[in-house]
Tab-separated table of C-alpha atoms in Angstrom:
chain	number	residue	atom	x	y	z
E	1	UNK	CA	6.835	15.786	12.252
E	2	UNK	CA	10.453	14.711	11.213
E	3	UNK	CA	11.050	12.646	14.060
E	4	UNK	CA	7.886	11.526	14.551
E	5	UNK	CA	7.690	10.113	11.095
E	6	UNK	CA	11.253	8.409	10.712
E	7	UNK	CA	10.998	6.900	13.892
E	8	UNK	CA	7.415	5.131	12.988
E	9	UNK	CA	9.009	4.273	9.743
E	10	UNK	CA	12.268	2.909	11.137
E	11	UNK	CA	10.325	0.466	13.867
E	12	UNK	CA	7.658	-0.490	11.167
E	13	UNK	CA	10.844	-1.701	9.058
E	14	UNK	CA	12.387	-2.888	12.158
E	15	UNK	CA	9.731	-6.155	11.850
E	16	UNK	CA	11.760	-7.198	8.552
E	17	UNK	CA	14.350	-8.201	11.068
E	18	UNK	CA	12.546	-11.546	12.413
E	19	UNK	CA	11.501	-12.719	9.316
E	20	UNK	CA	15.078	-12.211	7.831
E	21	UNK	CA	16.964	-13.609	10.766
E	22	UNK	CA	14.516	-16.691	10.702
E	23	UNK	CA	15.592	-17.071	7.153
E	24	UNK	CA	18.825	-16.821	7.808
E	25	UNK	CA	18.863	-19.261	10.565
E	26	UNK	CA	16.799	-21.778	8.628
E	27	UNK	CA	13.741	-21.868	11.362
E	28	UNK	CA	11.694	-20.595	8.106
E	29	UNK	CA	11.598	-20.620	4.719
E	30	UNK	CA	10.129	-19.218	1.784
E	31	UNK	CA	8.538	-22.514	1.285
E	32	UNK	CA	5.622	-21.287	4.131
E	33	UNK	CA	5.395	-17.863	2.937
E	34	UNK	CA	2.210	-19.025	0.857
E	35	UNK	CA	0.581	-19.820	4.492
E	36	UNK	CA	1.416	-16.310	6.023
E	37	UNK	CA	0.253	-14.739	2.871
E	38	UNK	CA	-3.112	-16.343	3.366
E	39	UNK	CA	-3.014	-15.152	6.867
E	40	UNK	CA	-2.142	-11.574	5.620
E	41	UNK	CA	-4.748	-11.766	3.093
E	42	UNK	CA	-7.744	-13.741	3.840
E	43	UNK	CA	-7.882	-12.841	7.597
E	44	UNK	CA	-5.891	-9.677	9.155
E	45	UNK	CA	-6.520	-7.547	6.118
E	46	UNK	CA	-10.531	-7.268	6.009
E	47	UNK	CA	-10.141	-6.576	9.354
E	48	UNK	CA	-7.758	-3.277	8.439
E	49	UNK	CA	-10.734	-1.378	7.127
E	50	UNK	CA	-13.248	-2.953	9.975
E	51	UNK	CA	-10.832	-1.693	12.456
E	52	UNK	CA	-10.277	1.846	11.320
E	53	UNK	CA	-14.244	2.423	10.763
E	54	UNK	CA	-14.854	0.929	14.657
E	55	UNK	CA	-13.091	4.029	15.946
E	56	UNK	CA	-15.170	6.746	13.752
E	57	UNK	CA	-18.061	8.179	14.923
E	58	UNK	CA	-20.752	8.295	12.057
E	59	UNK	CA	-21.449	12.196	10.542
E	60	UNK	CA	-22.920	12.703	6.989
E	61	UNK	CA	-20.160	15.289	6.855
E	62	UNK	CA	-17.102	12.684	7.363
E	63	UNK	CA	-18.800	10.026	5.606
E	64	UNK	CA	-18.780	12.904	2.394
E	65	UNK	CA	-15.263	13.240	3.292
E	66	UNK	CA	-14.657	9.195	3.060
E	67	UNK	CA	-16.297	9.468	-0.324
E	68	UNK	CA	-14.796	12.391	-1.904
E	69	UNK	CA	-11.243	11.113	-0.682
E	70	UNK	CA	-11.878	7.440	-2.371
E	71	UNK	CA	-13.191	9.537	-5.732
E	72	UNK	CA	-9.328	12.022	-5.041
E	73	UNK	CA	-7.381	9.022	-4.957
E	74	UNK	CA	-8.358	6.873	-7.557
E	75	UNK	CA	-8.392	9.774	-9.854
E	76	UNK	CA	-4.643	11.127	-8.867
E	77	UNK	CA	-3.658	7.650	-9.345
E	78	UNK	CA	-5.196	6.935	-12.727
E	79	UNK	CA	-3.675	10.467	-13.620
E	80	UNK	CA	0.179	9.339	-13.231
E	81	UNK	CA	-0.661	6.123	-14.723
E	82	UNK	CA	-1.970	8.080	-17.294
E	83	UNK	CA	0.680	10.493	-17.287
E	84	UNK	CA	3.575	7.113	-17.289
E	85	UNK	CA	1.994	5.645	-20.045
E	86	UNK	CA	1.858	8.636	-22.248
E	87	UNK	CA	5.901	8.604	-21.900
E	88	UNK	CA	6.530	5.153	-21.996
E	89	UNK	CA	3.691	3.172	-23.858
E	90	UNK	CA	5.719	2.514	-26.828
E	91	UNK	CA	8.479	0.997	-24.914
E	92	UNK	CA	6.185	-1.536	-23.380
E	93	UNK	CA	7.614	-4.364	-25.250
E	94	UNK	CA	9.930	-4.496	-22.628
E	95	UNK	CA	8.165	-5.417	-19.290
E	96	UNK	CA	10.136	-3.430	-17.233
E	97	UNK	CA	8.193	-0.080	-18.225
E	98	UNK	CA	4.959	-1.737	-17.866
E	99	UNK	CA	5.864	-2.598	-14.167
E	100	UNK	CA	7.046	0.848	-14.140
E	101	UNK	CA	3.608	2.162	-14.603
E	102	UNK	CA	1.802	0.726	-11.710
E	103	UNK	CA	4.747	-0.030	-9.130
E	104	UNK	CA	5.389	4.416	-9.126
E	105	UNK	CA	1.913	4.446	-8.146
E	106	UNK	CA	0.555	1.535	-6.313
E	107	UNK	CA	1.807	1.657	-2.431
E	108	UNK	CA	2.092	-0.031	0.924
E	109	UNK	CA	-1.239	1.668	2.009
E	110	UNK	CA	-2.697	-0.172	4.412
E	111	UNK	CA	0.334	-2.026	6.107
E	112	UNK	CA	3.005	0.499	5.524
E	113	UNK	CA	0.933	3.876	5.455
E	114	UNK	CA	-1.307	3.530	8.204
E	115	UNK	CA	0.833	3.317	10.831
E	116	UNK	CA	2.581	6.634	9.756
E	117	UNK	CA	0.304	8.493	8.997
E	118	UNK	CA	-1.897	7.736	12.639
E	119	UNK	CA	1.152	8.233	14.358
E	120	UNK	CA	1.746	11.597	12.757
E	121	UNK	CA	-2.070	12.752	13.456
E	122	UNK	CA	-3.217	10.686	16.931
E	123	UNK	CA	-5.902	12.816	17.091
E	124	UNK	CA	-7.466	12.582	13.925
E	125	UNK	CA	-8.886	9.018	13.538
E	126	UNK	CA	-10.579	9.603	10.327
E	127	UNK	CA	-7.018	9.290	8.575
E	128	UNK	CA	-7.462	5.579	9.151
E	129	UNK	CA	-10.463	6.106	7.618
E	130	UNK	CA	-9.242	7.847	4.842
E	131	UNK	CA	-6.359	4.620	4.412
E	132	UNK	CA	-9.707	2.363	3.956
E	133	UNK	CA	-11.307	3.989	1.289
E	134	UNK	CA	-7.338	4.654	-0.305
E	135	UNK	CA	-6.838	0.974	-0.479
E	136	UNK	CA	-10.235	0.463	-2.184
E	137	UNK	CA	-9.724	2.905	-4.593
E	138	UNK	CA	-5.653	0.968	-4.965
E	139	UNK	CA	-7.515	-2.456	-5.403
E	140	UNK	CA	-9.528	-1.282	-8.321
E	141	UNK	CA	-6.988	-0.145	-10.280
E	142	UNK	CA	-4.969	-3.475	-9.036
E	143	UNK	CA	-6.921	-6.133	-10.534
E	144	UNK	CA	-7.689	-3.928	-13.972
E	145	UNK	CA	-4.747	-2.015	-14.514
E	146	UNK	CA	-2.658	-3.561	-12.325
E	147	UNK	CA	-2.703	-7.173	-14.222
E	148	UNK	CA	-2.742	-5.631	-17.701
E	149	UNK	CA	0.839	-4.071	-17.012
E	150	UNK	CA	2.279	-7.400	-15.303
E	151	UNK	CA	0.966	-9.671	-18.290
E	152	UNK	CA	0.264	-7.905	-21.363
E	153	UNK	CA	-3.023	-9.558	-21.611
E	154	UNK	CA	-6.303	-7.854	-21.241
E	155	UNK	CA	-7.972	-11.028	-20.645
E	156	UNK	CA	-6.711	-11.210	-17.556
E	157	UNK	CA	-8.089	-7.826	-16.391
E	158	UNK	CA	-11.142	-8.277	-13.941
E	159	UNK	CA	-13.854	-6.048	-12.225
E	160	UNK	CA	-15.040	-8.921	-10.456
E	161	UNK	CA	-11.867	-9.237	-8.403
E	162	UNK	CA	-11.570	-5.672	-8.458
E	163	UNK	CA	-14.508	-5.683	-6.455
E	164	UNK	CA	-14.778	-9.185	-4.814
E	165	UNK	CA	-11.793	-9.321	-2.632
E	166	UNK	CA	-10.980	-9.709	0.898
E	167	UNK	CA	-10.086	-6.276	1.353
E	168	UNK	CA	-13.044	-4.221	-0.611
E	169	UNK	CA	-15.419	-6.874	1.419
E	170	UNK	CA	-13.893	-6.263	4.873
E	171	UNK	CA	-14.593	-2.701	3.910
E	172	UNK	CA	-18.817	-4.151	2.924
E	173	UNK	CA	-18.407	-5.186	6.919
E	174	UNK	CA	-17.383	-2.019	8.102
E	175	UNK	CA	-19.458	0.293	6.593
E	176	UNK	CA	-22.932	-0.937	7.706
E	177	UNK	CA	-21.018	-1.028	11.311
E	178	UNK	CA	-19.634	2.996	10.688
E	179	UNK	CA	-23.251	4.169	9.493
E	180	UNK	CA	-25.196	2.093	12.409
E	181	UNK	CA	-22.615	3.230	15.336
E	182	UNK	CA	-21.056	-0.514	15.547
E	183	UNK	CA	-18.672	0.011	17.996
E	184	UNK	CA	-22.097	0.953	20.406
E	185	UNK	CA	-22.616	-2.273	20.506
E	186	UNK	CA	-20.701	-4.660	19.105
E	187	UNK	CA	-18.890	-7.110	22.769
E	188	UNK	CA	-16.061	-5.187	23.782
E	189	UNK	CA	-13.961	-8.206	23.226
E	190	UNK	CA	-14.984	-8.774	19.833
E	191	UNK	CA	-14.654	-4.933	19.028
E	192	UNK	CA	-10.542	-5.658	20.947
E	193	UNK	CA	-10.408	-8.588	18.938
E	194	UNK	CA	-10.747	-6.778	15.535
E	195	UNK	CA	-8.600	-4.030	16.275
E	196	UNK	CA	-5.491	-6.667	17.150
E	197	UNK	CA	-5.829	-8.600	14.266
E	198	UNK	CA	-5.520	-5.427	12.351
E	199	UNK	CA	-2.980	-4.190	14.078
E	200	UNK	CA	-1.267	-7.440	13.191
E	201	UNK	CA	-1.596	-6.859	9.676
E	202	UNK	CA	1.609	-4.416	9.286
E	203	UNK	CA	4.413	-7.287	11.572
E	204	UNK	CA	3.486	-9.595	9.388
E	205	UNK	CA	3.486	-8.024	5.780
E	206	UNK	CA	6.834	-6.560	6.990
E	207	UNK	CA	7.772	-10.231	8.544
E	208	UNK	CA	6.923	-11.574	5.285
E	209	UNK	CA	9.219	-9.276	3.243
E	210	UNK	CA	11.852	-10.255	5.362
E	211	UNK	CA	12.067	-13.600	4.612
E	212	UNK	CA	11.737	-12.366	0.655
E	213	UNK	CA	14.662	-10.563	1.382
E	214	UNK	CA	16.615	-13.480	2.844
E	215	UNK	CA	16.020	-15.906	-0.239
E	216	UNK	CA	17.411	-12.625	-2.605
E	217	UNK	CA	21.142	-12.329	-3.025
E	218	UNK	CA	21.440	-8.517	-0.973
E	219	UNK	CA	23.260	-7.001	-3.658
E	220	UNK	CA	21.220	-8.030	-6.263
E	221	UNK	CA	18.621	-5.662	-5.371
E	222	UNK	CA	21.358	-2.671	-5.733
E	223	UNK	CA	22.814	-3.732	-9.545
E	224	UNK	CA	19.920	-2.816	-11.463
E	225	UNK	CA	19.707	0.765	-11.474
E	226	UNK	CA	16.254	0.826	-13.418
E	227	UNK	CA	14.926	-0.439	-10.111
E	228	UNK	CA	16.322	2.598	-8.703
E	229	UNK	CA	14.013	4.586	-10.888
E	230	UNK	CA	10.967	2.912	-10.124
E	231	UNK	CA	11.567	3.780	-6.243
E	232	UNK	CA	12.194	7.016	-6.829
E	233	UNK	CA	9.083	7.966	-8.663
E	234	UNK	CA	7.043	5.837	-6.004
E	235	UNK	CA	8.455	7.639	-3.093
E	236	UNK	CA	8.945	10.760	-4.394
E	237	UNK	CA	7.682	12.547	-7.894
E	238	UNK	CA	3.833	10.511	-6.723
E	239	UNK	CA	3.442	11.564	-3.669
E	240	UNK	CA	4.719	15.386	-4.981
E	241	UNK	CA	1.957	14.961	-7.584
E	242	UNK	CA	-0.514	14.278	-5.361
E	243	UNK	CA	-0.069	16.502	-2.700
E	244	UNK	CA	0.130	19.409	-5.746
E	245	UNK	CA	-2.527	18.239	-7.099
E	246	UNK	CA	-4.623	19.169	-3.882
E	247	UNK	CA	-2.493	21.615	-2.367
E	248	UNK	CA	-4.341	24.681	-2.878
E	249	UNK	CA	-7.909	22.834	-2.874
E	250	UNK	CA	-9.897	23.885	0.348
E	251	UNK	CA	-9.511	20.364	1.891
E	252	UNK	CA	-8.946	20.140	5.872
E	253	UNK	CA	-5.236	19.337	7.024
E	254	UNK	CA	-5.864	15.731	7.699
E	255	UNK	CA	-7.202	14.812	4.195
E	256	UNK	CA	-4.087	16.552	2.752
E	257	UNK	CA	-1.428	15.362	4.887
E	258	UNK	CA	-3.293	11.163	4.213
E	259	UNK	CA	-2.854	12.189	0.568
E	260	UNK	CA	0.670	12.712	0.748
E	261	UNK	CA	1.855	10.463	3.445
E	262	UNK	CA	-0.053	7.730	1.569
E	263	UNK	CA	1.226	8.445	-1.098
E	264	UNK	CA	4.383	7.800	-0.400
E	265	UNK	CA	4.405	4.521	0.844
E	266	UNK	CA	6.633	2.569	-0.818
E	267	UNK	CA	5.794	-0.072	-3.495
E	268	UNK	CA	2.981	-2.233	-2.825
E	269	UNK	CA	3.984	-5.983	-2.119
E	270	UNK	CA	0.276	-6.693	-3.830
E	271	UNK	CA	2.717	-6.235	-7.534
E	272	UNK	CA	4.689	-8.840	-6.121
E	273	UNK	CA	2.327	-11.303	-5.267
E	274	UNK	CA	0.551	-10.816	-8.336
E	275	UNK	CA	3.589	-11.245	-10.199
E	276	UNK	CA	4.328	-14.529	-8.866
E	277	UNK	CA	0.674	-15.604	-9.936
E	278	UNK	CA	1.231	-14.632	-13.317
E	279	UNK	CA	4.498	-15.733	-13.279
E	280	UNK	CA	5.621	-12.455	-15.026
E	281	UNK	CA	8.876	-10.125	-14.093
E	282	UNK	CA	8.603	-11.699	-10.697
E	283	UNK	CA	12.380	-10.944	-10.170
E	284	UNK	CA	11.865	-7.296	-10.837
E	285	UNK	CA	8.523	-6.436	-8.727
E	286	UNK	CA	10.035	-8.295	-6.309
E	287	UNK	CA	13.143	-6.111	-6.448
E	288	UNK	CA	10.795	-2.634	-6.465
E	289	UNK	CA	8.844	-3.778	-3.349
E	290	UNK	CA	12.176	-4.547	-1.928
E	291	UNK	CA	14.176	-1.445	-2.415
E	292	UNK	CA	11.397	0.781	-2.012
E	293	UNK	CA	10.709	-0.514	1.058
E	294	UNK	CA	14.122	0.015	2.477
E	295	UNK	CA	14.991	3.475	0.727
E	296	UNK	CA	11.654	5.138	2.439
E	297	UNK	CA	12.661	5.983	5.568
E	298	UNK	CA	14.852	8.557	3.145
E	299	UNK	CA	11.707	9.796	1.662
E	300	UNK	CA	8.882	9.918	4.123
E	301	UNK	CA	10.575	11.965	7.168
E	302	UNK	CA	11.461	14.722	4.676
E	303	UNK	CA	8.178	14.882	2.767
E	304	UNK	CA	6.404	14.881	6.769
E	305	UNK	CA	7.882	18.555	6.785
E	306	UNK	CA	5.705	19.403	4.217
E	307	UNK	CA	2.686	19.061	6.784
């Protein structure tokens, strides 16, 4: 499981490389990263959930499963935010602890975690399942939570994009398509076409956070050391609390292993983006996502063991 899970991680962090070096080399800039956002967003990440749910084949008993691991997730992760603000809610005049409370829980799922944790369990495609209705459970608590702790502001807290987003309606597509047998028939080429453009989502997201990187002085991201705290309860003390949490529960290995490599994906780059839209500790979420993403291939091999 070791090497199986730092060599995923390492190649999956190998795509930073392009997007740096193109940087670097001035054939791109962070000037088009709002276009391959888009991209990322609008197209290749509704088809994340279609794909995964294409490969299942439809059982009342896995489709339970799907459910009670969406209900698991979004309560272990409204726990620790719980748990963060309890310790740190009078300190949120300072921003830093309020990014603090939803960058040591919101993760990478879907671009980061997916390819982990399918490469650790090849022969158990409902994890990719379980991702989907992970992510779902993540955007929810995104556009509520999620916004109050970049701005301040409740105002800007909204079920309606909690729940009217590219990703939670990708995941609308896919579940008429799991319940009906899609994949039955659905054109083989369309079916081919859906599971590229998914696979396409985790390049570019890491592509993307290469040429974020490039535009950041390197050893910036290493002076702050609060940063360093931040990626240390997202890639560790989480995904220990979550795996605790249903350790002893009689759960199959599959949904217990998703929980914990999921988990610990590192920061997602959703506070970043979000962030820059509010226009609020940009700097900083942009650090998290950033060293996170390069201190997890420290984290996730070791916590693989644990399978």
């Amino acid at each position: 499981m070791f090497s199986i899970a730092l060599s995923n991680v390492l190649l999956t962090l190998l795509y930073i490389l392009p997007g740096y070096l193109l940087c670097r080399f001035k054939k791109g800039s962070a000037e088009h990263l709002p276009t391959l956002s888009a991209v990322l967003v609008y197209i290749l990440s509704p088809c994340l959930p279609v794909s995964a749910f294409l490969n299942l084949d439809f059982s009342w008993g896995a489709l339970g499963d799907l459910g009670l691991f969406f209900l698991m997730t979004f309560a272990l992760q409204s726990a620790f935010m719980a748990i963060l603000y309890a310790l740190f809610h009078r300190r949120y005049a300072d921003a830093r602890y309020r990014v603090l409370n939803i960058a040591a829980v919101l993760g990478n799922v879907g671009f980061f975690g997916i390819p982990i944790i399918t490469a650790l369990m090849p022969d158990q495609p409902q994890v990719a399942g379980y991702a989907a209705a992970y992510i779902i459970s993540m955007n929810i608590l995104v556009f509520t939570m999620g916004v109050f702790c970049l701005t301040g502001e409740k105002k800007y807290m909204s079920l309606r994009s909690a729940f009217l987003n590219p990703t939670v309606l990708g995941f609308a597509v896919a579940l008429p398509l799991y319940l009906t047998g899609g994949r039955h028939y659905l054109p083989e080429m369309l079916v081919s076409a859906i599971h590229l453009l998914g696979k396409m989502t985790t390049p570019m997201c890491m592509i993307i956070l290469g040429i974020r990187l490039a535009t950041v002085p390197f050893r910036s991201l290493f002076e702050k050391p609060f940063v360093y705290g931040v990626a240390l309860a997202k890639l560790i003390a989480f995904p220990l609390f979550c795996y605790a949490c249903v350790y002893f529960l009689p759960l199959s290995l599959p949904f217990k292993a998703s929980i914990l490599i999921l988990s610990a994906a590192p920061c997602a780059s959703i506070i970043f983006n979000l962030a820059e839209l509010h226009r609020s500790e940009t700097h900083f979420s942009a650090n998290c996502v950033l060293v996170s993403t390069l201190l997890c291939f420290l984290t996730i091999p070791p916590l693989a063991l644990l399978i």
